[in-house]
Every structure is written in structure tokens, then in C-alpha cells.
mmCIF file of C-alpha atoms in Angstrom:
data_model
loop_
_atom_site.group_PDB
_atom_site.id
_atom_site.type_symbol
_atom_site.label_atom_id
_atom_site.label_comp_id
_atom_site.label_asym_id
_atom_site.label_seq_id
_atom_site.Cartn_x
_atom_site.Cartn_y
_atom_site.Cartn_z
ATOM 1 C CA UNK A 1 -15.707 -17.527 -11.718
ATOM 2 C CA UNK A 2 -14.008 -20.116 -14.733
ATOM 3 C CA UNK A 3 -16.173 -21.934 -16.945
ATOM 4 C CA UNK A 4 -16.185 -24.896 -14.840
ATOM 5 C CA UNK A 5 -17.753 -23.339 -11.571
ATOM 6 C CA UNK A 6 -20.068 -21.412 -13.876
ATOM 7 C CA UNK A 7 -21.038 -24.617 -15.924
ATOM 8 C CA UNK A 8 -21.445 -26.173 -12.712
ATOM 9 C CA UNK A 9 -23.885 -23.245 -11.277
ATOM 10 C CA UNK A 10 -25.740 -23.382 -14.181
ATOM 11 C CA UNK A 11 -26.017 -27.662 -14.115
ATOM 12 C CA UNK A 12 -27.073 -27.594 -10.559
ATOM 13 C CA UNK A 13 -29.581 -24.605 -11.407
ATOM 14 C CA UNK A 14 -31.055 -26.565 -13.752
ATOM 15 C CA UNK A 15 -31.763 -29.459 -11.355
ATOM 16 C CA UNK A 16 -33.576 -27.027 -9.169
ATOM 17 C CA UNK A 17 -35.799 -25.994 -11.303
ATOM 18 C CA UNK A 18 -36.591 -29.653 -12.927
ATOM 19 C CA UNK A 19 -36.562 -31.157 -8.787
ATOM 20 C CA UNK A 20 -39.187 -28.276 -8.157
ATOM 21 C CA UNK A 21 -41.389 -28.259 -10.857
ATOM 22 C CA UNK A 22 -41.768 -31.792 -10.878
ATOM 23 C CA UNK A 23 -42.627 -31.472 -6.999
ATOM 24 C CA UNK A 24 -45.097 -29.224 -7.770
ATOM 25 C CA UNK A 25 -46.925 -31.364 -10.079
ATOM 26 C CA UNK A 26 -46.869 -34.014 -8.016
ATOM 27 C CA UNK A 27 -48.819 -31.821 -5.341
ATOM 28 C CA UNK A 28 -51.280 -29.407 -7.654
ATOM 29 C CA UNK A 29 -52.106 -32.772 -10.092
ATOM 30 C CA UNK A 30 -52.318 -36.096 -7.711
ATOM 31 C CA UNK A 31 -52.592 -34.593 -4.038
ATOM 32 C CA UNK A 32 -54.394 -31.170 -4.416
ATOM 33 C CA UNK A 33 -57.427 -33.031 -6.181
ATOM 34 C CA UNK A 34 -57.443 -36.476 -3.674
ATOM 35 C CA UNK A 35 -56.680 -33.792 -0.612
ATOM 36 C CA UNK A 36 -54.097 -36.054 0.218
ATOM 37 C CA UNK A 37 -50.955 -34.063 2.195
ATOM 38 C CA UNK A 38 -47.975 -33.354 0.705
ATOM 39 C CA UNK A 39 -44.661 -34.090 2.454
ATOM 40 C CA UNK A 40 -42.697 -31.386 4.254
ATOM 41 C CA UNK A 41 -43.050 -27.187 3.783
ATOM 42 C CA UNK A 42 -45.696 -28.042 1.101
ATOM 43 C CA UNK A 43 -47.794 -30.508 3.758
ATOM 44 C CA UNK A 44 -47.890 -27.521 6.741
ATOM 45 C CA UNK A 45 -48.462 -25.220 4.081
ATOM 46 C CA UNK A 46 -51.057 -27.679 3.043
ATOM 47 C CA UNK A 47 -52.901 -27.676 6.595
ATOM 48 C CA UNK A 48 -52.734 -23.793 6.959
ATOM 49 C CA UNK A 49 -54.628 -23.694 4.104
ATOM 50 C CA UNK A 50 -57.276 -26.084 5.286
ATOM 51 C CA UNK A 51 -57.493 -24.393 8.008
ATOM 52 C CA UNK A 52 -57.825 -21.560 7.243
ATOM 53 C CA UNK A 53 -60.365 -22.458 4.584
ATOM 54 C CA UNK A 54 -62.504 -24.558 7.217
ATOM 55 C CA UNK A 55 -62.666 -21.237 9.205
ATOM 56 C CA UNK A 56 -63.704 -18.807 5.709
ATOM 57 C CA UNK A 57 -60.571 -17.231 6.826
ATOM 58 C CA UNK A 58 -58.466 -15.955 3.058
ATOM 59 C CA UNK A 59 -60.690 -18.743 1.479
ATOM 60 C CA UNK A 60 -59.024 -17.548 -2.283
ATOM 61 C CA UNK A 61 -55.206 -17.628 -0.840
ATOM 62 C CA UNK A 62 -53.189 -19.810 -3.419
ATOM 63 C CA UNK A 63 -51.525 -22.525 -2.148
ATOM 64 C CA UNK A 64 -48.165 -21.930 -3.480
ATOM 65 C CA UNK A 65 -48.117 -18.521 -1.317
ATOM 66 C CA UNK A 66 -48.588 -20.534 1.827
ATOM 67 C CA UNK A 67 -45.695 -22.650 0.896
ATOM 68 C CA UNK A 68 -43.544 -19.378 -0.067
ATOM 69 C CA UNK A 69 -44.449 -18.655 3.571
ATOM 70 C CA UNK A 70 -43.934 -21.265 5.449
ATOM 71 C CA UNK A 71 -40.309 -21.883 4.320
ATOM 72 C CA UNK A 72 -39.088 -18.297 5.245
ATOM 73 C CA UNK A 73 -37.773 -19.453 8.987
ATOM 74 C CA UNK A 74 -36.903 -23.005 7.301
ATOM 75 C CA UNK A 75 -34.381 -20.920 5.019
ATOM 76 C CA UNK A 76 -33.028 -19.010 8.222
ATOM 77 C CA UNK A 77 -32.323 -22.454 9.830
ATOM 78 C CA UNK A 78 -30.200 -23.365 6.677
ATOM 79 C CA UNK A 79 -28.322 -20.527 6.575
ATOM 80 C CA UNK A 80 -27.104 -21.300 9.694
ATOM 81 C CA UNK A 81 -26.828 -25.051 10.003
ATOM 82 C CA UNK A 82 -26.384 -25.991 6.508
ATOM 83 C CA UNK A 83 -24.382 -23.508 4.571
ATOM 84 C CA UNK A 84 -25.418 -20.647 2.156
ATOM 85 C CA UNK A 85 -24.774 -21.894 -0.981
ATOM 86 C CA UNK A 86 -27.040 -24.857 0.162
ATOM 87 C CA UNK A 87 -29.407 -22.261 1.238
ATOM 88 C CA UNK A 88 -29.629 -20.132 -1.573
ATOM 89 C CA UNK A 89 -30.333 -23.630 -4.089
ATOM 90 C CA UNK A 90 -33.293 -23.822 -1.452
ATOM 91 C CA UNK A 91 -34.648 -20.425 -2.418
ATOM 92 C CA UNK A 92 -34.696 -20.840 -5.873
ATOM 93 C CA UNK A 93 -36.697 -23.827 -5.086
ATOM 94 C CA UNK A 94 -38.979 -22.621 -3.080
ATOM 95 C CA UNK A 95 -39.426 -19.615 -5.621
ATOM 96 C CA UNK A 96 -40.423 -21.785 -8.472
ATOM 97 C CA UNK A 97 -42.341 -24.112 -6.157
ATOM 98 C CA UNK A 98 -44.605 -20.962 -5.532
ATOM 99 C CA UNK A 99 -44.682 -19.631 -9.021
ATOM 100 C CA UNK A 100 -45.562 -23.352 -10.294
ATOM 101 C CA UNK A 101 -48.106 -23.920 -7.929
ATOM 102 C CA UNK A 102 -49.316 -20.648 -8.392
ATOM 103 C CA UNK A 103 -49.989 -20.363 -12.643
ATOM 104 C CA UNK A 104 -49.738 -24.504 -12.778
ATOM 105 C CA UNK A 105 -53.536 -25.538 -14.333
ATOM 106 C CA UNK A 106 -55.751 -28.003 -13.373
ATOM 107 C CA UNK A 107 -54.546 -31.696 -13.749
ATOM 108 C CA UNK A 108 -56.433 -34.460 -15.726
ATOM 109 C CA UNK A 109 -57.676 -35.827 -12.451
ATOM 110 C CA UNK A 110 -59.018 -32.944 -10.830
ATOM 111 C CA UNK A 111 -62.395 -34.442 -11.736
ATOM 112 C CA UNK A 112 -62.450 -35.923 -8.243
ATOM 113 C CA UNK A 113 -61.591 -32.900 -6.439
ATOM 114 C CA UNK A 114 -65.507 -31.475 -5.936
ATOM 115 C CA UNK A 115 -66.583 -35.298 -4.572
ATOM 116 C CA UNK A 116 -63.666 -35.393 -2.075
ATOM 117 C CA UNK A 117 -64.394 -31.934 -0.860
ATOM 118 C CA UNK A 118 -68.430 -32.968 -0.840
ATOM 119 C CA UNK A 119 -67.870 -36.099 1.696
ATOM 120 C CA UNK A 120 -65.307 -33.957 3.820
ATOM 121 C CA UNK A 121 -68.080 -31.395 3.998
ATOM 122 C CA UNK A 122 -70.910 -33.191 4.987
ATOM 123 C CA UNK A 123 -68.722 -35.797 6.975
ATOM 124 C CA UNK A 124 -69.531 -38.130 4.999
ATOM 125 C CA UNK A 125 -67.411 -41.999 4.653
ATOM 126 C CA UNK A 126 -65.712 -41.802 0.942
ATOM 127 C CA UNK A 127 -67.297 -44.750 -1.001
ATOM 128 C CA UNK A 128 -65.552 -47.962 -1.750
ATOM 129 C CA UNK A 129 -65.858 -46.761 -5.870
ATOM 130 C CA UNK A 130 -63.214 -43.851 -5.183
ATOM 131 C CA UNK A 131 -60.876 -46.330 -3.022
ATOM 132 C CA UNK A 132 -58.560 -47.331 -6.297
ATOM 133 C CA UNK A 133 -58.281 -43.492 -7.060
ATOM 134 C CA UNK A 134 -57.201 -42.398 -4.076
ATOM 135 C CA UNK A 135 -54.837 -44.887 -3.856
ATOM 136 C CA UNK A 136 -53.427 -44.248 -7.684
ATOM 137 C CA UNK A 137 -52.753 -40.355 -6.952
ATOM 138 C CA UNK A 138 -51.118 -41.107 -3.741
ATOM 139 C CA UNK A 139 -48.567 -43.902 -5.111
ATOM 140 C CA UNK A 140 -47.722 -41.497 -8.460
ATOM 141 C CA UNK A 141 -47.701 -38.439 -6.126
ATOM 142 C CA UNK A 142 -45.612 -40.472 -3.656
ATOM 143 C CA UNK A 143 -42.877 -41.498 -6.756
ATOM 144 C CA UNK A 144 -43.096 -37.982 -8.328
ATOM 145 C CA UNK A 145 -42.178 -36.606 -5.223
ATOM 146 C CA UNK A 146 -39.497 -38.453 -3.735
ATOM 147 C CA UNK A 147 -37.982 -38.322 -6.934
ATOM 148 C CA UNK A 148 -37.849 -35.208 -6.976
ATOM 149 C CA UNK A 149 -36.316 -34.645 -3.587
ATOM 150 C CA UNK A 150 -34.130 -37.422 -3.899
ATOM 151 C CA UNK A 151 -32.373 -35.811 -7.669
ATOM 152 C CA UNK A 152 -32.280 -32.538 -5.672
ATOM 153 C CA UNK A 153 -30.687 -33.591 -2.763
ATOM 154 C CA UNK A 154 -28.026 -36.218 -5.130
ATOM 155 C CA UNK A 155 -26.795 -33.529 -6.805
ATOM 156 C CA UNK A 156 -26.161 -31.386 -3.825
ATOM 157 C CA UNK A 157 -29.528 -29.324 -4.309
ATOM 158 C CA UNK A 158 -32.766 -28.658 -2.538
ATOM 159 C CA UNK A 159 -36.595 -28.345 -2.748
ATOM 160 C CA UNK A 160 -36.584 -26.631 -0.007
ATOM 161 C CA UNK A 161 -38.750 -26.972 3.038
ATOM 162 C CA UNK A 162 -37.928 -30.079 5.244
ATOM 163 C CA UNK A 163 -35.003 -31.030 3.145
ATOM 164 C CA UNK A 164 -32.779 -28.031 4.748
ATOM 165 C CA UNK A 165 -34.141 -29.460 7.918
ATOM 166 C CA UNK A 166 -33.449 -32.824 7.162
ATOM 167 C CA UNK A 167 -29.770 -32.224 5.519
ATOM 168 C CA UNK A 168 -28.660 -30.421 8.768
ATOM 169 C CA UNK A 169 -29.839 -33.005 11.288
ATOM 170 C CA UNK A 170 -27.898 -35.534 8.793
ATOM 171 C CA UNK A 171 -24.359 -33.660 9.234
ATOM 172 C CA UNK A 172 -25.292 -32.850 12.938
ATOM 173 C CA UNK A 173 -26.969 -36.240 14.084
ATOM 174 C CA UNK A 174 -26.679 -38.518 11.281
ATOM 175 C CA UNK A 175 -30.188 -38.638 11.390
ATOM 176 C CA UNK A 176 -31.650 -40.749 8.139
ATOM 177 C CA UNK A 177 -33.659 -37.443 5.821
ATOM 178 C CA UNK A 178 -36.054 -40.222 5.026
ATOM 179 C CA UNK A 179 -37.003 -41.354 8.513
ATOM 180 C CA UNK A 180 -36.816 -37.745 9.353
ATOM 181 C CA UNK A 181 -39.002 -36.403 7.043
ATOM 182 C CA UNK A 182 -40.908 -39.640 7.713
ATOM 183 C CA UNK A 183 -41.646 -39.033 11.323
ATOM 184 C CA UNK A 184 -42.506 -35.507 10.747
ATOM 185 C CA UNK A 185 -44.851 -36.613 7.656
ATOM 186 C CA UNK A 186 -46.601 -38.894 9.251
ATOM 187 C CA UNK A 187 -47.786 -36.140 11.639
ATOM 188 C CA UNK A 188 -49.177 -34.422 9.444
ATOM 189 C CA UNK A 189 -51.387 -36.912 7.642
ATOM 190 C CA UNK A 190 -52.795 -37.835 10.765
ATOM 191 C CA UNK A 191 -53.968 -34.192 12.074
ATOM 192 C CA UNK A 192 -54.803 -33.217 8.151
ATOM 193 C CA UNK A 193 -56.549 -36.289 6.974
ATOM 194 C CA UNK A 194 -58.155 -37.543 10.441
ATOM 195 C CA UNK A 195 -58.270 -35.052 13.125
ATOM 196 C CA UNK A 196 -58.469 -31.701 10.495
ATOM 197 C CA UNK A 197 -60.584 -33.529 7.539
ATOM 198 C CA UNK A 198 -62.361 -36.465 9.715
ATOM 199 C CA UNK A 199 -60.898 -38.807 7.033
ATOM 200 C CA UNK A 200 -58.907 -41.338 8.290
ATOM 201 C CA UNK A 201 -58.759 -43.347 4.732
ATOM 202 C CA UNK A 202 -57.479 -40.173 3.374
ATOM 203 C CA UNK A 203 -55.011 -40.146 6.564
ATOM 204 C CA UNK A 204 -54.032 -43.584 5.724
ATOM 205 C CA UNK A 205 -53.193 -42.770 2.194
ATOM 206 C CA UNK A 206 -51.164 -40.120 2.796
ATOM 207 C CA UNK A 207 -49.317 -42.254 5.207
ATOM 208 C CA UNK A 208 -48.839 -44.801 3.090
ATOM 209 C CA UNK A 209 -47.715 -42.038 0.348
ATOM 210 C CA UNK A 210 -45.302 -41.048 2.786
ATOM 211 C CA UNK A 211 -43.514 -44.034 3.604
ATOM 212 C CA UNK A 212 -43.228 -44.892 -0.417
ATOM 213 C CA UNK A 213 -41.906 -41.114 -0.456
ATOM 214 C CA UNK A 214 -39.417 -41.963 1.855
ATOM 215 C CA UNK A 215 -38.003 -44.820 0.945
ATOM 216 C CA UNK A 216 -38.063 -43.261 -2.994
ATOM 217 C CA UNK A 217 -35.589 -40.573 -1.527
ATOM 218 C CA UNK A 218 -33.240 -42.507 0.502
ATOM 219 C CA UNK A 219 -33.091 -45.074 -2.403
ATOM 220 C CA UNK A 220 -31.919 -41.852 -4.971
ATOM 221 C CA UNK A 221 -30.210 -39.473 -2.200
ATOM 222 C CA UNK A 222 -26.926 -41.329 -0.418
ATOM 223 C CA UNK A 223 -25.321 -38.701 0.532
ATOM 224 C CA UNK A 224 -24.526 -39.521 4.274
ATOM 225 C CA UNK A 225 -23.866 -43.514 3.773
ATOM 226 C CA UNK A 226 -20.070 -44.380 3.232
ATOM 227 C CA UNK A 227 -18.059 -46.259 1.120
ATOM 228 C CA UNK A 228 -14.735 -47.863 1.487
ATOM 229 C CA UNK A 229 -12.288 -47.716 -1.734
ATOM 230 C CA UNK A 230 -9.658 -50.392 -2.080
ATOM 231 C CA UNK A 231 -7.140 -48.424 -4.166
ATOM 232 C CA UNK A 232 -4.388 -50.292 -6.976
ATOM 233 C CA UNK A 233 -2.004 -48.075 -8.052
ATOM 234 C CA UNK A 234 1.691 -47.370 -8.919
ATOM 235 C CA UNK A 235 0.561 -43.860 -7.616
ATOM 236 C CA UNK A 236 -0.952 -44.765 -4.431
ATOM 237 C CA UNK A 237 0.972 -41.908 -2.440
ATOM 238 C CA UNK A 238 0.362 -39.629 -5.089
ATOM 239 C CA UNK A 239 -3.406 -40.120 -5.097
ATOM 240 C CA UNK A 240 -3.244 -39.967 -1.110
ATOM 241 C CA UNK A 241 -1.621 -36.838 -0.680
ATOM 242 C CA UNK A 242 -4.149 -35.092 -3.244
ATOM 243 C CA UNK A 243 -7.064 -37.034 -1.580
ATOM 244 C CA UNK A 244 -6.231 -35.933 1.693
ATOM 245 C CA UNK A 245 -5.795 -32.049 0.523
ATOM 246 C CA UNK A 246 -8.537 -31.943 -1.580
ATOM 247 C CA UNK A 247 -11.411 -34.174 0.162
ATOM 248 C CA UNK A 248 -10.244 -34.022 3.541
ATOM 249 C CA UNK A 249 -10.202 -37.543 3.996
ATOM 250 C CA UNK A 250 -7.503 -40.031 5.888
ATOM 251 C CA UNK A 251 -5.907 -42.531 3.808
ATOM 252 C CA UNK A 252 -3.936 -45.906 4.730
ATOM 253 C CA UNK A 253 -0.865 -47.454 3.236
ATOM 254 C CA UNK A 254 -0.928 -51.145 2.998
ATOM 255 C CA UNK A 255 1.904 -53.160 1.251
ATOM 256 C CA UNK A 256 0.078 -55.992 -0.570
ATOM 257 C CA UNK A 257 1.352 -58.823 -3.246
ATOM 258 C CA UNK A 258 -0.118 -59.251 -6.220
ATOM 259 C CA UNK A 259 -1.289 -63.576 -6.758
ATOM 260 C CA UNK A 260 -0.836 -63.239 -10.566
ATOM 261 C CA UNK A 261 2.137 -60.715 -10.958
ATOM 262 C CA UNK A 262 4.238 -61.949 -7.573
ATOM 263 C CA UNK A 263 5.234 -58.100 -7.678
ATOM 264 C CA UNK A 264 4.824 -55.910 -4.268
ATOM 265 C CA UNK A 265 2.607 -53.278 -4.821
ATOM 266 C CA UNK A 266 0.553 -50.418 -2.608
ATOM 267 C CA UNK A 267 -3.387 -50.720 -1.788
ATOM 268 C CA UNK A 268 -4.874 -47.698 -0.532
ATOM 269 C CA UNK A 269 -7.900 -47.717 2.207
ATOM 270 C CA UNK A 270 -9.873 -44.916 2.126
ATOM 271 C CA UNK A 271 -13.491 -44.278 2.990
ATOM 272 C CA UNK A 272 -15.637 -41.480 2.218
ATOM 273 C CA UNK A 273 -19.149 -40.076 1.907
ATOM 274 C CA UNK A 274 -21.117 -41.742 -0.902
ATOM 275 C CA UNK A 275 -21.370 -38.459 -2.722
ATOM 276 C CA UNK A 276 -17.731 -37.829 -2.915
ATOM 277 C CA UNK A 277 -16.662 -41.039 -5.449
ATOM 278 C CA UNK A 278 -17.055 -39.357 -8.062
ATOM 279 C CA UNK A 279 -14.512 -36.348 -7.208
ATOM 280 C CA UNK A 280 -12.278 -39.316 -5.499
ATOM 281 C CA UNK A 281 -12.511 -41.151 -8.822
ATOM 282 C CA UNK A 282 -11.446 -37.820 -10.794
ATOM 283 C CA UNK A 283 -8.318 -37.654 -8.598
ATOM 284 C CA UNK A 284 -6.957 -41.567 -9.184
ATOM 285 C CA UNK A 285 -7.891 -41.070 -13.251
ATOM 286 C CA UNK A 286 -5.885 -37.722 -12.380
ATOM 287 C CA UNK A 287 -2.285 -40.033 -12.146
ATOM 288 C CA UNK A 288 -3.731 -43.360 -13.050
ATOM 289 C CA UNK A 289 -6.129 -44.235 -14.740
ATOM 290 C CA UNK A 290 -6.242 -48.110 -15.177
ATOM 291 C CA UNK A 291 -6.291 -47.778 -11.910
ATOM 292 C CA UNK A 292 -8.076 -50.945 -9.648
ATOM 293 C CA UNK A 293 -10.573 -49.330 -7.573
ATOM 294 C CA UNK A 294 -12.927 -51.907 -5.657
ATOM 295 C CA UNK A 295 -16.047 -50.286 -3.648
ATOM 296 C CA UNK A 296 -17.604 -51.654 -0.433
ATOM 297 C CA UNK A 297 -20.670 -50.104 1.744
ATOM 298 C CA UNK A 298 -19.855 -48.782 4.934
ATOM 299 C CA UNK A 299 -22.625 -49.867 7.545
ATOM 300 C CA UNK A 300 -21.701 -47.504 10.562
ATOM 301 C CA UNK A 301 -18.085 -45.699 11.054
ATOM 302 C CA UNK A 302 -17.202 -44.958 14.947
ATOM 303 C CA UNK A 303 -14.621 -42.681 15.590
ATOM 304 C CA UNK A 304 -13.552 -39.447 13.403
ATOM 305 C CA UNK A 305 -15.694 -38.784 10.531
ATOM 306 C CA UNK A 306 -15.991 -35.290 9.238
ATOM 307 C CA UNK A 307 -19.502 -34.184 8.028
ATOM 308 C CA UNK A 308 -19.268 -31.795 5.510
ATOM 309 C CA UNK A 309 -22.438 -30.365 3.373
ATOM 310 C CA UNK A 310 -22.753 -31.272 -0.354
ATOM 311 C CA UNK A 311 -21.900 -27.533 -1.253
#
């Protein structure tokens, strides 16, 4: 391995374990205390827990063992659909996911944690007073979250759980990992909070946690949208050939004249995932680089379109 791959190992590494423990905060500080559900792995792992709990069935089981648990056939699915490097990113996450949530102490607000548990007890309604708190922990735990996801999945990492789910129905179905994780989310806050926990404000929360989640993670994570580059160059069949060898992608000639100049000159059309500029920026810089490089947003692409995972 050359310094670059390694540097690159270790950069990605480190996003993991930032992506992860931030996740993890965002569950054991706003969710755990507001028993609102988290999103994915950690939300089943979540209602096992509750479950299990409700039943005095391993009532002193930490949480971040169920999530350890629950992500063992998720990992087998990546593996196979996804690819292993992507894989492998995902357990590391999951591995510091558990040994966060395991050793992580109480947060500042886990002063409402024995009220919440009281009124789901006793199936009782949750007062009006604890409305604003509720709300608060599931907005930060909602932005936390998604964040975290959404930096993992950018830089061609995971946090495990529904995200290896999510990335291979994206190169399989071009399925949206926010409205996928979405659907699936939304699930679970209505069988935790309402159906499990017979509290359908706490349902509702989590819900609306969900959605913010989301839309947090599609707004960070773009890896399956494309973008069309309008190419300038002297070099233009230079920059093709290596663009087509190295990314895989088609490229199109076009002979344009320039308004100012008067000279003929080359634009080249290609498009390509949204997480592949960069490297198609390094290659035009590579023979040119005042190069004129205008971007546009791809809406939908039918016809030929390679998937290919991040790593």
C-alpha cells in the first residue's frame, strides 16, 4: 500500500469513528432519555430492547449489544450487495457504535428519563409541561444523526445498519437512502412509540425526527444524483481518454466557437455521479488546469448508467 491509499485508509477511518460516535450520542443523550426511536439498526435494536424489557426478559442487556446484534445479517447483506471494503467501514462502525453506547455516561438530559418511563408504565397521557422537551431531543437527535449518516455515507463510509441496506438498493434500484430509510423508520416509531409504548405523541415525535433525519442525510449524502460537466480545454481528448479509463464514464466531443476569442475550440459533455467531481476535477487540473468547467444537476438519466459503490 503507498502513502496515498494508506493516508486515505486512515482519513476515511477517521470519519468512521467521528460518524459513529456522534450517532451514538445522538441516541444514548437525546433519544435514550425521551424513549424516542432511533433510525435504522439502532431503532430495531431499540424495540428488542423494549421488548424484551416489557417482558423482564435480560432487563440489564445494554443497548449497544443489541445493536452489535442486530447488524450481524445487515453486514452479510453488504458483503454481498455492496462490496467489502464498504462492508468492512460498516463494521468498524458498528464496533464503536457498541463500545460508545456501551461505556458512553448519562447525558445532561437524562433527568426526564424516570418521568417518561413512569407515564409509559402506568399508561398514563405525557403532560403538556414535557411537550417542548420532547420535541427539543427529537429535533437535536434528528440533526445529530443525519449528520452523522450523511458525513459517513459522503465520504464513502458507513454507520452501519440501514445504511448498507440503503446504499445497495441505491446502486440496484436507485432507490432515494432517505426515503428508504424513511419508510422503514417510520415503521418503527409507530409499533415502538404507539402500538409497543401506547404513546402515540412519542410516536409522532419520532416520526417527525425521522423525516428531519432524512432530509438532513440526503441534503449531506449525494452520492447517487448526477451532474453534467461542460468541459473547456485545449486538452479535451486528453482529459477524455483518462476520464473514460479511469472513471468509467462516456464522454462527447462537441466542436464549439468561442463569442469573445472567434477561435474553434472543443467542449466536453460528460456526466457522472455527484461523488465522482472531485476525482473528475483532479484529472482536467491533471493537463489543464485553467481549465472552464461549468456544472449542471442531472434530474433523471435513461439509458446506460453504470452504478458503481463509493469504494
Amino acid at each position: 500500500m503507498d502513502k496515498k491509499k494508506l493516508l486515505d485508509l486512515l482519513f476515511r477511518l477517521g470519519i468512521v469513528i467521528f460518524a459513529n460516535v456522534l450517532l451514538s450520542f445522538a441516541t444514548v443523550w437525546f433519544l435514550e432519555p425521551a424513549k424516542l426511536f432511533a433510525g435504522g439498526a439502532s431503532g430495531i435494536a431499540q424495540l428488542i430492547q423494549r421488548i424484551f424489557i416489557k417482558n423482564n426478559i435480560l432487563v440489564n442487556v445494554n443497548l449497544g449489544w443489541y445493536i452489535l446484534i442486530v447488524n450481524i445479517p445487515i453486514m452479510i447483506v453488504g458483503i454481498r450487495y455492496v462490496s467489502l471494503k464498504f462492508t468492512i467501514y460498516s463494521v468498524v462502525a458498528v464496533g464503536v457504535q457498541t463500545i460508545t453506547t456501551v461505556f458512553l455516561p448519562a447525558g445532561p438530559f437524562d433527568f426526564i428519563k424516570a418521568d417518561i418511563e413512569g407515564f409509559i408504565a402506568n399508561n398514563d397521557a405525557i403532560p403538556i409541561d414535557y411537550y417542548g422537551v420532547l420535541l427539543t431531543l427529537a429535533l437535536c437527535g434528528a440533526v445529530l444523526a443525519g449528520v452523522a449518516s450523511g458525513i459517513a455515507l459522503k465520504f464513502g463510509t458507513s454507520t452501519g445498519g440501514f445504511d448498507v441496506l440503503g446504499q445497495a438498493l441505491a446502486l440496484k434500484k436507485n432507490v432515494s437512502i432517505g426515503v428508504f430509510t424513511m419508510a422503514l423508520n417510520i415503521l418503527i416509531a409507530i409499533f415502538g412509540g404507539g402500538v409497543l409504548q401506547g404513546q402515540w405523541l412519542i410516536a409522532l415525535y419520532t416520526v417527525i425526527r425521522m423525516v428531519l433525519n432524512g432530509l438532513v442525510v440526503d441534503k449531506i449524502h449525494t452520492a447517487y444524483t448526477f451532474t453534467a460537466l461542460h468541459i473547456f480545454s485545449n486538452d479535451a481528448k486528453e482529459i477524455a481518454y483518462d476520464i473514460m479509463n479511469e472513471m468509467g464514464r462516456g464522454c462527447t466531443f462537441e466542436n464549439v466557437t468561442g463569442g469573445f476569442t472567434h477561435k474553434e475550440s472543443v467542449e466536453l459533455y460528460c456526466i457522472v455521479s455527484t461523488y465522482e467531481i472531485e476525482a473528475t476535477l483532479r484529472i482536467i487540473h491533471r493537463y489543464d488546469k485553467k481549465a472552464f468547467v461549468a456544472m449542471t444537476p442531472v434530474k433523471r438519466i435513461n439509458g446506460r448508467f453504470i452504478k458503481k459503490t463509493i469504494v
